[in-house]
mmCIF file of C-alpha atoms in Angstrom:
data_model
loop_
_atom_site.group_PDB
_atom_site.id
_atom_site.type_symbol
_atom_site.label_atom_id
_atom_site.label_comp_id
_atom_site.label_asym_id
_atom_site.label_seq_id
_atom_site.Cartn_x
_atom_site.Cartn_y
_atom_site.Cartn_z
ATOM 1 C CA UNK A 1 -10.888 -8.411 -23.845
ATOM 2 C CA UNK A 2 -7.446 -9.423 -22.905
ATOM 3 C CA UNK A 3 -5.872 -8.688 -19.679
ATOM 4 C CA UNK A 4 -2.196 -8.597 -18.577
ATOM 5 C CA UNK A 5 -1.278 -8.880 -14.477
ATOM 6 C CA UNK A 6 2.273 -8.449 -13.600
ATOM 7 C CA UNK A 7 3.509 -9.921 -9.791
ATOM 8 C CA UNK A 8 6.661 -10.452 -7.778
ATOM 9 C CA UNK A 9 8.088 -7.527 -8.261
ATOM 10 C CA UNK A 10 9.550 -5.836 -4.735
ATOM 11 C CA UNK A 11 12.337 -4.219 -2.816
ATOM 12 C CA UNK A 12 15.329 -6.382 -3.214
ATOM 13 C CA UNK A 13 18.914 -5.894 -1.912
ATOM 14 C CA UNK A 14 21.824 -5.993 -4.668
ATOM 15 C CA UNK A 15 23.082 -9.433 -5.420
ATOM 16 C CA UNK A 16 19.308 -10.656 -4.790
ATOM 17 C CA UNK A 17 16.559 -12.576 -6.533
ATOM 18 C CA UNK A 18 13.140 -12.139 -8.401
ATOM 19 C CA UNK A 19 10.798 -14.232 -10.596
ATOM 20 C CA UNK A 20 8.455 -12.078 -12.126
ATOM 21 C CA UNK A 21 4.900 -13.622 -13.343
ATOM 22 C CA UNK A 22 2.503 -12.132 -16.180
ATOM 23 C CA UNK A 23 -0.893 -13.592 -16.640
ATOM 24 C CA UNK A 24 -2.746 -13.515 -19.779
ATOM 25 C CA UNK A 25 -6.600 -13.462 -19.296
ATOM 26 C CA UNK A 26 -9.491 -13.403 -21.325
ATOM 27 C CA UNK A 27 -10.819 -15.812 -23.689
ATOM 28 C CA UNK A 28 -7.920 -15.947 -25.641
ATOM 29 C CA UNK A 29 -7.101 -18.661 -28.562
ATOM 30 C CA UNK A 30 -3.393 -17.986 -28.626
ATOM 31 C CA UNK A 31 -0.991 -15.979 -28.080
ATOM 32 C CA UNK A 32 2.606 -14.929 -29.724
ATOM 33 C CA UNK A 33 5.426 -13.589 -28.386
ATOM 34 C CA UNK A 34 5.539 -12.744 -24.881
ATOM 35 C CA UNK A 35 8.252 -10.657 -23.084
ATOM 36 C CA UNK A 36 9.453 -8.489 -20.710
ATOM 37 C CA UNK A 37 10.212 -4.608 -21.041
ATOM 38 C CA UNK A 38 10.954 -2.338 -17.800
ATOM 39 C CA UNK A 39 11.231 1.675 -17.643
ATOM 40 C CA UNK A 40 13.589 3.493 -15.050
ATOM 41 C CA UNK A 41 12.697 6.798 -13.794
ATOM 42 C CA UNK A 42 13.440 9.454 -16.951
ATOM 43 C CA UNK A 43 14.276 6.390 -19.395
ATOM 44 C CA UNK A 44 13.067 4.735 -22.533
ATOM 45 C CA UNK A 45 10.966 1.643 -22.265
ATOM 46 C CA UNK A 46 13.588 -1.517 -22.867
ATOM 47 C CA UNK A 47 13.741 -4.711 -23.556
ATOM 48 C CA UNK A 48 14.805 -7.262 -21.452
ATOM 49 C CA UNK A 49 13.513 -10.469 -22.565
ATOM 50 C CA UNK A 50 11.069 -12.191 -24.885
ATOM 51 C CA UNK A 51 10.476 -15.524 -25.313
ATOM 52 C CA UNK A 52 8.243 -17.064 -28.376
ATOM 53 C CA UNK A 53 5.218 -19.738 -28.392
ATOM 54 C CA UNK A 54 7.608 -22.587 -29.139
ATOM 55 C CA UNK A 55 9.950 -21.378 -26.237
ATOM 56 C CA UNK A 56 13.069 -19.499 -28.022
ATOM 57 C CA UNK A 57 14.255 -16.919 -25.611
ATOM 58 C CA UNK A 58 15.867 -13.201 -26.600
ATOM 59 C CA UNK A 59 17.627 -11.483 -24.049
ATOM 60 C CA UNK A 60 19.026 -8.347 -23.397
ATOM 61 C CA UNK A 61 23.046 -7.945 -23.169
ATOM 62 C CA UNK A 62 22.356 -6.246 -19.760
ATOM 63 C CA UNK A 63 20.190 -8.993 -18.516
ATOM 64 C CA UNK A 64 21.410 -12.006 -20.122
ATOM 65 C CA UNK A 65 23.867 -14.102 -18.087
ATOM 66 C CA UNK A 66 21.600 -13.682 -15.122
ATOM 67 C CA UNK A 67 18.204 -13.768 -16.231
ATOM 68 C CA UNK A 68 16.137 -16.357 -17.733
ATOM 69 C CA UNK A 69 12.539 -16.445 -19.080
ATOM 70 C CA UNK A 70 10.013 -18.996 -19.725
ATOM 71 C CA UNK A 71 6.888 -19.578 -20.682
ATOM 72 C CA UNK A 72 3.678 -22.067 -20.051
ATOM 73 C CA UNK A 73 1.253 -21.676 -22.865
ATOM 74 C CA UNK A 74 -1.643 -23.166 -20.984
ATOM 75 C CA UNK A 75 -1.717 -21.263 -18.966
ATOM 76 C CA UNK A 76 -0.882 -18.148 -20.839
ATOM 77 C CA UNK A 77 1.776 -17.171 -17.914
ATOM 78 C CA UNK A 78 5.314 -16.061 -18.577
ATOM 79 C CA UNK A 79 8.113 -16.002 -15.775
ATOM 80 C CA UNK A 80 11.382 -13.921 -15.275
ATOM 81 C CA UNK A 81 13.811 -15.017 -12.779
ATOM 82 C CA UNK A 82 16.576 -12.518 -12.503
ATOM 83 C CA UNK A 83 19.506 -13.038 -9.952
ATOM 84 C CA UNK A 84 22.386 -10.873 -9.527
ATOM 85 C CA UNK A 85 20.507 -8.401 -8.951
ATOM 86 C CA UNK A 86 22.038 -4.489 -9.302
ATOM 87 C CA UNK A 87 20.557 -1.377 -8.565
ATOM 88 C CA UNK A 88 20.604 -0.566 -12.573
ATOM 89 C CA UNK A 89 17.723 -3.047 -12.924
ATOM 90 C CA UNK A 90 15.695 -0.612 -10.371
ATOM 91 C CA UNK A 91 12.870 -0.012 -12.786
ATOM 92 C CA UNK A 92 8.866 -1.039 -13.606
ATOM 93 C CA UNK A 93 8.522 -4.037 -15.370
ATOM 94 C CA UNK A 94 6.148 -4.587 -17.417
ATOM 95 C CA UNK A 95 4.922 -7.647 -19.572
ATOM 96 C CA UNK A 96 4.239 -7.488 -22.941
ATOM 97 C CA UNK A 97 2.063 -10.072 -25.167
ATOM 98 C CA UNK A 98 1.958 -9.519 -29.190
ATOM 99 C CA UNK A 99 -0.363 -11.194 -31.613
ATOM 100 C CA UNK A 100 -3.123 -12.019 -29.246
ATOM 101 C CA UNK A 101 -5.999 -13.628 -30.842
ATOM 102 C CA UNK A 102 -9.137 -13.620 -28.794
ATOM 103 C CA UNK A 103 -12.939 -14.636 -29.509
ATOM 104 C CA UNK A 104 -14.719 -12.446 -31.102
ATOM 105 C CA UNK A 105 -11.842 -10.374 -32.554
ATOM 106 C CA UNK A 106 -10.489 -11.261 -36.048
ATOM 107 C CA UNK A 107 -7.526 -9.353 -36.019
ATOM 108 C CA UNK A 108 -4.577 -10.251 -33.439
ATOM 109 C CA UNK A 109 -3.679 -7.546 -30.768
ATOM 110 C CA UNK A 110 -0.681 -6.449 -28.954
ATOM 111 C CA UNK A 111 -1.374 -5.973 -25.296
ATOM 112 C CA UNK A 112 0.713 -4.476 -22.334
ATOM 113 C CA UNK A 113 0.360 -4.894 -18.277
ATOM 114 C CA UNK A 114 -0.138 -2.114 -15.865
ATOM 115 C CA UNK A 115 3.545 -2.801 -14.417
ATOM 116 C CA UNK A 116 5.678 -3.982 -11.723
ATOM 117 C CA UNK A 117 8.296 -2.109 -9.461
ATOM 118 C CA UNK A 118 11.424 -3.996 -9.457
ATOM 119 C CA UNK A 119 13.549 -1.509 -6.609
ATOM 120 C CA UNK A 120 17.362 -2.715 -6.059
ATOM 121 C CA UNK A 121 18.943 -1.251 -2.959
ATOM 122 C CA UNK A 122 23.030 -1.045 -2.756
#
């Protein structure tokens, strides 16, 4: 099995900082795209920024002059570092990893995490 943990999200003032982290675990041979996705109260699941295994980043228009993500593939981590920070990024964030190949499963996987509360204050 394949496991996703989310961290550094928090309560953040507007005009602040994050870096979020997502952790792949599990005995995992690789892994494709990676990303991040976040969900505000009564709203869609959105983008916000995938990056691929050979490091070519997709941003949101929303997030993309402030944001940047990257990835270390041995350890199966991605980061987000978002500055700027407004209270329209108030959301969970979670992490997202597609095509996961594992041991003992021949067919990749898409996987989620549990989540991460991002709060902005004004």
């Amino acid at each position: 099995q394949v496991q996703l943990v989310e961290s550094g999200g928090g309560l953040v003032q507007a005009g602040g900082s994050l870096r979020l982290s997502c952790v792949a675990s599990g005995s995992i041979l690789s892994i494709g795209d990676m990303g991040w996705y976040r969900q505000a109260p009564g709203k869609q699941r959105e983008l916000v920024a995938t990056i691929t295994s050979g490091h070519v980043p997709n941003y949101a228009d929303s997030v993309k002059d402030r944001s940047s993500i990257s990835r270390d593939n041995y350890k199966n981590t991605i980061y987000l570092q978002m500055n700027s920070l407004e209270p329209e990024d108030t959301a969970v964030y979670y992490c997202r990893a597609e095509s996961v190949y594992y041991r003992g499963e021949r067919s990749p996987l898409d996987y989620w995490g549990r989540g991460t509360q991002v709060t902005v204050s004004s």
